[in-house]
Short mmCIF file of N, CA and C in Angstrom, two decimals:
data_model
loop_
_atom_site.label_atom_id
_atom_site.label_comp_id
_atom_site.label_asym_id
_atom_site.label_seq_id
_atom_site.Cartn_x
_atom_site.Cartn_y
_atom_site.Cartn_z
N MET A 1 -12.55 -24.51 29.37
CA MET A 1 -12.69 -25.23 28.13
C MET A 1 -12.65 -26.72 28.45
N ASN A 2 -13.58 -27.47 27.87
CA ASN A 2 -13.60 -28.90 28.14
C ASN A 2 -13.04 -29.69 26.96
N LYS A 3 -12.97 -30.99 27.13
CA LYS A 3 -12.40 -31.86 26.11
C LYS A 3 -13.23 -31.86 24.83
N ASN A 4 -14.54 -31.58 24.94
CA ASN A 4 -15.39 -31.55 23.75
C ASN A 4 -14.94 -30.48 22.77
N ASN A 5 -14.43 -29.40 23.28
CA ASN A 5 -14.05 -28.27 22.44
C ASN A 5 -12.71 -28.47 21.75
N SER A 6 -11.92 -29.43 22.17
CA SER A 6 -10.57 -29.56 21.64
C SER A 6 -10.55 -29.88 20.16
N SER A 7 -11.58 -30.57 19.64
CA SER A 7 -11.61 -30.86 18.22
C SER A 7 -11.90 -29.62 17.37
N LEU A 8 -12.39 -28.60 18.00
CA LEU A 8 -12.71 -27.36 17.29
C LEU A 8 -11.64 -26.28 17.47
N LEU A 9 -10.59 -26.57 18.20
CA LEU A 9 -9.58 -25.55 18.50
C LEU A 9 -8.85 -25.04 17.27
N TRP A 10 -8.93 -25.76 16.17
CA TRP A 10 -8.25 -25.29 14.96
C TRP A 10 -8.87 -23.97 14.48
N LEU A 11 -10.14 -23.73 14.78
CA LEU A 11 -10.80 -22.50 14.34
C LEU A 11 -10.19 -21.25 14.98
N PRO A 12 -10.15 -21.17 16.31
CA PRO A 12 -9.53 -19.97 16.90
C PRO A 12 -8.01 -19.93 16.69
N LYS A 13 -7.38 -21.08 16.56
CA LYS A 13 -5.93 -21.08 16.30
C LYS A 13 -5.65 -20.49 14.92
N LEU A 14 -6.46 -20.87 13.94
CA LEU A 14 -6.30 -20.31 12.60
C LEU A 14 -6.60 -18.82 12.61
N ALA A 15 -7.62 -18.40 13.35
CA ALA A 15 -7.95 -16.98 13.45
C ALA A 15 -6.77 -16.20 14.05
N GLY A 16 -6.20 -16.72 15.13
CA GLY A 16 -5.03 -16.06 15.74
C GLY A 16 -3.86 -16.02 14.78
N GLY A 17 -3.63 -17.11 14.06
CA GLY A 17 -2.54 -17.15 13.08
C GLY A 17 -2.74 -16.14 11.96
N LEU A 18 -3.97 -15.99 11.49
CA LEU A 18 -4.26 -15.00 10.45
C LEU A 18 -3.97 -13.58 10.94
N LEU A 19 -4.36 -13.30 12.17
CA LEU A 19 -4.10 -11.96 12.73
C LEU A 19 -2.61 -11.71 12.88
N ILE A 20 -1.87 -12.72 13.30
CA ILE A 20 -0.42 -12.57 13.43
C ILE A 20 0.21 -12.37 12.05
N PHE A 21 -0.20 -13.18 11.08
CA PHE A 21 0.35 -13.06 9.73
C PHE A 21 0.09 -11.67 9.17
N MET A 22 -1.18 -11.23 9.22
CA MET A 22 -1.51 -9.90 8.70
C MET A 22 -0.75 -8.82 9.46
N GLY A 23 -0.70 -8.99 10.77
CA GLY A 23 -0.09 -7.97 11.61
C GLY A 23 1.41 -7.84 11.45
N LEU A 24 2.06 -8.89 10.98
CA LEU A 24 3.52 -8.82 10.81
C LEU A 24 3.93 -8.65 9.35
N PHE A 25 3.23 -9.30 8.43
CA PHE A 25 3.62 -9.23 7.02
C PHE A 25 3.53 -7.82 6.46
N HIS A 26 2.40 -7.18 6.67
CA HIS A 26 2.18 -5.85 6.10
C HIS A 26 3.21 -4.82 6.54
N PRO A 27 3.43 -4.65 7.83
CA PRO A 27 4.40 -3.62 8.22
C PRO A 27 5.84 -4.00 7.89
N ILE A 28 6.18 -5.29 7.95
CA ILE A 28 7.55 -5.68 7.60
C ILE A 28 7.80 -5.39 6.12
N TYR A 29 6.84 -5.75 5.28
CA TYR A 29 6.96 -5.44 3.86
C TYR A 29 7.05 -3.93 3.65
N SER A 30 6.20 -3.18 4.33
CA SER A 30 6.21 -1.72 4.17
C SER A 30 7.51 -1.10 4.65
N ILE A 31 8.04 -1.62 5.74
CA ILE A 31 9.30 -1.08 6.26
C ILE A 31 10.44 -1.33 5.27
N ILE A 32 10.46 -2.51 4.67
CA ILE A 32 11.50 -2.82 3.69
C ILE A 32 11.31 -1.97 2.44
N ALA A 33 10.06 -1.80 2.02
CA ALA A 33 9.76 -1.06 0.80
C ALA A 33 9.91 0.45 0.96
N THR A 34 9.94 0.95 2.17
CA THR A 34 10.01 2.40 2.40
C THR A 34 11.29 2.76 3.16
N GLN A 35 12.41 2.36 2.62
CA GLN A 35 13.68 2.64 3.29
C GLN A 35 13.98 4.13 3.38
N ASP A 36 13.45 4.91 2.44
CA ASP A 36 13.66 6.36 2.51
C ASP A 36 13.03 6.94 3.77
N MET A 37 11.93 6.34 4.22
CA MET A 37 11.29 6.81 5.44
C MET A 37 12.25 6.68 6.62
N TRP A 38 12.96 5.57 6.69
CA TRP A 38 13.88 5.36 7.80
C TRP A 38 15.06 6.32 7.75
N LYS A 39 15.51 6.64 6.55
CA LYS A 39 16.56 7.65 6.41
C LYS A 39 16.07 9.00 6.93
N GLN A 40 14.81 9.32 6.59
CA GLN A 40 14.23 10.59 7.05
C GLN A 40 14.07 10.60 8.57
N PHE A 41 13.68 9.46 9.16
CA PHE A 41 13.61 9.36 10.62
C PHE A 41 14.97 9.66 11.24
N ILE A 42 16.00 9.03 10.72
CA ILE A 42 17.35 9.18 11.27
C ILE A 42 17.83 10.62 11.11
N LEU A 43 17.63 11.19 9.93
CA LEU A 43 18.09 12.55 9.68
C LEU A 43 17.34 13.58 10.52
N SER A 44 16.08 13.28 10.85
CA SER A 44 15.30 14.24 11.65
C SER A 44 15.45 14.01 13.14
N GLY A 45 16.18 12.96 13.54
CA GLY A 45 16.41 12.71 14.95
C GLY A 45 15.31 11.94 15.65
N PHE A 46 14.43 11.30 14.90
CA PHE A 46 13.33 10.47 15.40
C PHE A 46 12.25 11.27 16.14
N TRP A 47 12.62 12.02 17.17
CA TRP A 47 11.63 12.69 18.00
C TRP A 47 10.81 13.66 17.18
N ASN A 48 9.48 13.49 17.20
CA ASN A 48 8.54 14.38 16.53
C ASN A 48 8.82 14.49 15.03
N SER A 49 9.26 13.40 14.42
CA SER A 49 9.62 13.45 13.00
C SER A 49 8.45 13.22 12.07
N VAL A 50 7.32 12.80 12.59
CA VAL A 50 6.13 12.59 11.76
C VAL A 50 5.16 13.72 12.03
N ALA A 51 4.87 14.49 11.00
CA ALA A 51 3.94 15.61 11.14
C ALA A 51 2.52 15.06 11.29
N PRO A 52 1.66 15.77 12.00
CA PRO A 52 0.27 15.34 12.11
C PRO A 52 -0.38 15.28 10.72
N PRO A 53 -1.36 14.40 10.56
CA PRO A 53 -1.99 14.25 9.24
C PRO A 53 -2.63 15.52 8.70
N TRP A 54 -3.07 16.41 9.58
CA TRP A 54 -3.71 17.64 9.11
C TRP A 54 -2.70 18.65 8.57
N GLU A 55 -1.42 18.40 8.81
CA GLU A 55 -0.38 19.23 8.20
C GLU A 55 0.18 18.44 7.02
N SER A 56 -0.01 18.92 5.84
CA SER A 56 0.42 18.16 4.67
C SER A 56 1.84 18.53 4.24
N ARG A 57 2.74 18.55 5.21
CA ARG A 57 4.13 18.90 4.89
C ARG A 57 4.76 17.87 3.96
N ASP A 58 4.61 16.61 4.28
CA ASP A 58 5.23 15.55 3.48
C ASP A 58 4.27 14.37 3.46
N ILE A 59 3.34 14.42 2.53
CA ILE A 59 2.28 13.43 2.48
C ILE A 59 2.81 12.03 2.18
N VAL A 60 3.87 11.91 1.41
CA VAL A 60 4.45 10.59 1.10
C VAL A 60 5.06 9.98 2.36
N PHE A 61 5.75 10.79 3.14
CA PHE A 61 6.33 10.30 4.38
C PHE A 61 5.24 9.87 5.35
N GLN A 62 4.19 10.67 5.44
CA GLN A 62 3.07 10.31 6.32
C GLN A 62 2.43 9.01 5.86
N ARG A 63 2.21 8.85 4.56
CA ARG A 63 1.64 7.60 4.04
C ARG A 63 2.53 6.42 4.41
N ASN A 64 3.81 6.58 4.24
CA ASN A 64 4.74 5.49 4.58
C ASN A 64 4.69 5.15 6.07
N PHE A 65 4.61 6.16 6.89
CA PHE A 65 4.53 5.92 8.33
C PHE A 65 3.24 5.21 8.70
N TRP A 66 2.10 5.73 8.22
CA TRP A 66 0.80 5.17 8.62
C TRP A 66 0.53 3.80 8.02
N THR A 67 1.27 3.40 7.00
CA THR A 67 1.09 2.05 6.45
C THR A 67 2.16 1.09 6.95
N SER A 68 3.02 1.54 7.81
CA SER A 68 4.03 0.62 8.36
C SER A 68 3.90 0.61 9.88
N ILE A 69 4.79 1.29 10.58
CA ILE A 69 4.78 1.20 12.04
C ILE A 69 3.64 1.98 12.69
N GLY A 70 3.03 2.91 11.98
CA GLY A 70 1.92 3.67 12.54
C GLY A 70 0.57 3.00 12.33
N SER A 71 0.55 1.87 11.67
CA SER A 71 -0.73 1.21 11.38
C SER A 71 -1.18 0.35 12.55
N LEU A 72 -2.35 -0.23 12.42
CA LEU A 72 -2.87 -1.13 13.45
C LEU A 72 -2.42 -2.57 13.24
N CYS A 73 -1.46 -2.77 12.37
CA CYS A 73 -1.01 -4.14 12.09
C CYS A 73 -0.31 -4.77 13.30
N PHE A 74 0.59 -4.07 13.93
CA PHE A 74 1.26 -4.66 15.10
C PHE A 74 0.29 -4.97 16.23
N PRO A 75 -0.65 -4.06 16.54
CA PRO A 75 -1.66 -4.44 17.55
C PRO A 75 -2.49 -5.65 17.11
N SER A 76 -2.74 -5.81 15.82
CA SER A 76 -3.46 -6.99 15.34
C SER A 76 -2.65 -8.26 15.59
N ALA A 77 -1.34 -8.18 15.37
CA ALA A 77 -0.47 -9.33 15.65
C ALA A 77 -0.48 -9.65 17.14
N LEU A 78 -0.46 -8.63 17.97
CA LEU A 78 -0.53 -8.86 19.41
C LEU A 78 -1.87 -9.48 19.80
N LEU A 79 -2.94 -9.04 19.17
CA LEU A 79 -4.26 -9.62 19.42
C LEU A 79 -4.28 -11.09 19.02
N GLY A 80 -3.69 -11.41 17.87
CA GLY A 80 -3.60 -12.81 17.45
C GLY A 80 -2.80 -13.63 18.43
N GLY A 81 -1.71 -13.08 18.92
CA GLY A 81 -0.92 -13.77 19.94
C GLY A 81 -1.70 -13.97 21.22
N TYR A 82 -2.48 -12.96 21.59
CA TYR A 82 -3.32 -13.09 22.79
C TYR A 82 -4.36 -14.20 22.60
N LEU A 83 -4.96 -14.28 21.43
CA LEU A 83 -5.94 -15.33 21.17
C LEU A 83 -5.30 -16.71 21.33
N LEU A 84 -4.14 -16.89 20.74
CA LEU A 84 -3.46 -18.19 20.84
C LEU A 84 -3.09 -18.49 22.29
N TRP A 85 -2.60 -17.50 23.00
CA TRP A 85 -2.23 -17.70 24.41
C TRP A 85 -3.46 -18.06 25.24
N SER A 86 -4.55 -17.32 25.04
CA SER A 86 -5.74 -17.56 25.85
C SER A 86 -6.33 -18.94 25.57
N ILE A 87 -6.22 -19.41 24.35
CA ILE A 87 -6.70 -20.76 24.02
C ILE A 87 -5.87 -21.80 24.75
N ARG A 88 -4.55 -21.61 24.73
CA ARG A 88 -3.67 -22.55 25.44
C ARG A 88 -3.94 -22.57 26.94
N GLN A 89 -4.36 -21.42 27.48
CA GLN A 89 -4.65 -21.33 28.91
C GLN A 89 -6.03 -21.86 29.24
N GLY A 90 -6.83 -22.13 28.22
CA GLY A 90 -8.19 -22.64 28.44
C GLY A 90 -9.22 -21.55 28.70
N TYR A 91 -8.88 -20.30 28.38
CA TYR A 91 -9.80 -19.20 28.60
C TYR A 91 -10.78 -19.07 27.44
N ALA A 92 -11.97 -18.62 27.75
CA ALA A 92 -12.96 -18.33 26.72
C ALA A 92 -12.60 -17.00 26.06
N ILE A 93 -12.92 -16.90 24.79
CA ILE A 93 -12.68 -15.66 24.06
C ILE A 93 -13.96 -14.82 24.19
N PRO A 94 -13.85 -13.61 24.72
CA PRO A 94 -15.05 -12.79 24.94
C PRO A 94 -15.78 -12.47 23.63
N ALA A 95 -17.09 -12.54 23.67
CA ALA A 95 -17.91 -12.28 22.48
C ALA A 95 -17.69 -10.86 21.95
N PHE A 96 -17.52 -9.88 22.84
CA PHE A 96 -17.33 -8.50 22.38
C PHE A 96 -16.06 -8.38 21.54
N LEU A 97 -15.04 -9.16 21.87
CA LEU A 97 -13.80 -9.13 21.11
C LEU A 97 -14.00 -9.74 19.73
N VAL A 98 -14.69 -10.86 19.69
CA VAL A 98 -14.97 -11.55 18.42
C VAL A 98 -15.79 -10.66 17.49
N TRP A 99 -16.87 -10.11 18.01
CA TRP A 99 -17.73 -9.26 17.18
C TRP A 99 -17.03 -7.96 16.81
N GLY A 100 -16.18 -7.45 17.69
CA GLY A 100 -15.42 -6.24 17.38
C GLY A 100 -14.44 -6.46 16.24
N ILE A 101 -13.76 -7.60 16.26
CA ILE A 101 -12.83 -7.93 15.17
C ILE A 101 -13.60 -8.01 13.85
N LEU A 102 -14.73 -8.72 13.87
CA LEU A 102 -15.52 -8.88 12.65
C LEU A 102 -16.06 -7.54 12.15
N LEU A 103 -16.64 -6.75 13.03
CA LEU A 103 -17.21 -5.47 12.63
C LEU A 103 -16.14 -4.53 12.06
N TYR A 104 -15.02 -4.44 12.75
CA TYR A 104 -13.93 -3.59 12.26
C TYR A 104 -13.44 -4.07 10.90
N GLY A 105 -13.33 -5.38 10.74
CA GLY A 105 -12.88 -5.94 9.47
C GLY A 105 -13.86 -5.68 8.34
N VAL A 106 -15.16 -5.84 8.61
CA VAL A 106 -16.17 -5.63 7.57
C VAL A 106 -16.21 -4.16 7.14
N VAL A 107 -16.29 -3.26 8.10
CA VAL A 107 -16.35 -1.83 7.76
C VAL A 107 -15.08 -1.40 7.02
N SER A 108 -13.93 -1.83 7.49
CA SER A 108 -12.67 -1.46 6.85
C SER A 108 -12.54 -2.07 5.46
N SER A 109 -13.02 -3.30 5.29
CA SER A 109 -12.96 -3.94 3.98
C SER A 109 -13.89 -3.27 2.98
N ILE A 110 -15.03 -2.77 3.46
CA ILE A 110 -15.94 -2.03 2.57
C ILE A 110 -15.28 -0.73 2.13
N LEU A 111 -14.63 -0.05 3.06
CA LEU A 111 -13.98 1.22 2.74
C LEU A 111 -12.74 1.03 1.86
N MET A 112 -12.06 -0.10 2.03
CA MET A 112 -10.85 -0.37 1.26
C MET A 112 -10.83 -1.85 0.88
N PRO A 113 -11.55 -2.21 -0.20
CA PRO A 113 -11.68 -3.63 -0.55
C PRO A 113 -10.36 -4.33 -0.90
N ILE A 114 -9.45 -3.61 -1.49
CA ILE A 114 -8.16 -4.23 -1.82
C ILE A 114 -7.21 -3.91 -0.67
N SER A 115 -7.26 -4.80 0.35
CA SER A 115 -6.47 -4.57 1.56
C SER A 115 -6.37 -5.86 2.36
N GLY A 116 -5.63 -5.79 3.43
CA GLY A 116 -5.50 -6.93 4.33
C GLY A 116 -6.60 -7.00 5.37
N PHE A 117 -7.57 -6.07 5.31
CA PHE A 117 -8.66 -6.09 6.28
C PHE A 117 -9.50 -7.35 6.18
N TRP A 118 -9.43 -8.03 5.03
CA TRP A 118 -10.18 -9.29 4.88
C TRP A 118 -9.67 -10.35 5.83
N PHE A 119 -8.42 -10.25 6.27
CA PHE A 119 -7.91 -11.18 7.28
C PHE A 119 -8.70 -11.03 8.58
N LEU A 120 -9.08 -9.79 8.91
CA LEU A 120 -9.90 -9.56 10.11
C LEU A 120 -11.28 -10.17 9.95
N VAL A 121 -11.85 -10.05 8.76
CA VAL A 121 -13.16 -10.64 8.50
C VAL A 121 -13.08 -12.15 8.66
N ALA A 122 -12.06 -12.75 8.04
CA ALA A 122 -11.89 -14.21 8.13
C ALA A 122 -11.69 -14.65 9.57
N ALA A 123 -10.84 -13.93 10.30
CA ALA A 123 -10.58 -14.29 11.71
C ALA A 123 -11.86 -14.15 12.54
N GLY A 124 -12.61 -13.07 12.33
CA GLY A 124 -13.86 -12.88 13.06
C GLY A 124 -14.86 -13.98 12.77
N LEU A 125 -14.99 -14.37 11.51
CA LEU A 125 -15.92 -15.44 11.14
C LEU A 125 -15.50 -16.78 11.74
N LEU A 126 -14.21 -17.08 11.71
CA LEU A 126 -13.72 -18.33 12.32
C LEU A 126 -14.04 -18.36 13.82
N LEU A 127 -13.85 -17.24 14.48
CA LEU A 127 -14.13 -17.18 15.91
C LEU A 127 -15.62 -17.31 16.21
N ILE A 128 -16.45 -16.71 15.37
CA ILE A 128 -17.90 -16.83 15.56
C ILE A 128 -18.35 -18.27 15.35
N ILE A 129 -17.84 -18.90 14.30
CA ILE A 129 -18.17 -20.31 14.05
C ILE A 129 -17.75 -21.16 15.24
N TYR A 130 -16.56 -20.91 15.76
CA TYR A 130 -16.08 -21.65 16.93
C TYR A 130 -17.02 -21.46 18.12
N GLN A 131 -17.36 -20.21 18.39
CA GLN A 131 -18.22 -19.95 19.55
C GLN A 131 -19.60 -20.57 19.38
N LEU A 132 -20.16 -20.52 18.19
CA LEU A 132 -21.46 -21.13 17.96
C LEU A 132 -21.42 -22.64 18.11
N ARG A 133 -20.36 -23.26 17.61
CA ARG A 133 -20.26 -24.72 17.70
C ARG A 133 -20.06 -25.20 19.13
N ILE A 134 -19.24 -24.50 19.90
CA ILE A 134 -19.04 -24.96 21.28
C ILE A 134 -20.27 -24.68 22.13
N LYS A 135 -21.03 -23.65 21.76
CA LYS A 135 -22.24 -23.32 22.52
C LYS A 135 -23.32 -24.38 22.30
N HIS A 136 -23.39 -24.91 21.09
CA HIS A 136 -24.44 -25.87 20.75
C HIS A 136 -23.96 -27.32 20.75
N GLN A 137 -22.78 -27.53 21.28
CA GLN A 137 -22.24 -28.90 21.32
C GLN A 137 -22.73 -29.58 22.60
N PRO A 138 -23.31 -30.77 22.45
CA PRO A 138 -23.77 -31.46 23.67
C PRO A 138 -22.59 -31.92 24.51
N PRO A 139 -22.77 -31.96 25.81
CA PRO A 139 -21.69 -32.45 26.68
C PRO A 139 -21.37 -33.89 26.33
N ARG A 140 -20.11 -34.24 26.44
CA ARG A 140 -19.66 -35.58 26.09
C ARG A 140 -20.23 -36.63 27.06
N ASP A 141 -20.50 -36.22 28.30
CA ASP A 141 -21.00 -37.14 29.30
C ASP A 141 -22.49 -37.43 29.15
N ALA A 142 -23.20 -36.61 28.35
CA ALA A 142 -24.64 -36.79 28.22
C ALA A 142 -24.94 -38.09 27.46
N LYS A 143 -25.99 -38.77 27.88
CA LYS A 143 -26.36 -40.02 27.23
C LYS A 143 -27.72 -39.93 26.60
#
């Protein structure tokens, strides 16, 4: 990464921050809101306490699990942290990762419009804008 790109770093930093926010807010809220789930975990001894989705033994418990610690929110927060770390290290963000975030966010937002998946769409768009701008930015040394 060169000095020309430093004025645009707010784009990927904001994208990483959005992923971290989405990735931590949703499951923390869900964990607080689903305290009965944690009681059930403790009473069942944790090990193998969540039935597979194809077994509808306790659909409410499964919903609580899959919307809190079983969701992709924590990996999204880790991805946001990785983006911020890689920017600080001066590494380029791979295009497949950027387009993957955007595609996953768009498809998921279409399937569930009232959701946090829009954070993925926003993060993907910010990263694409960043990559397009640095690609078409003339070198600072050029006269």
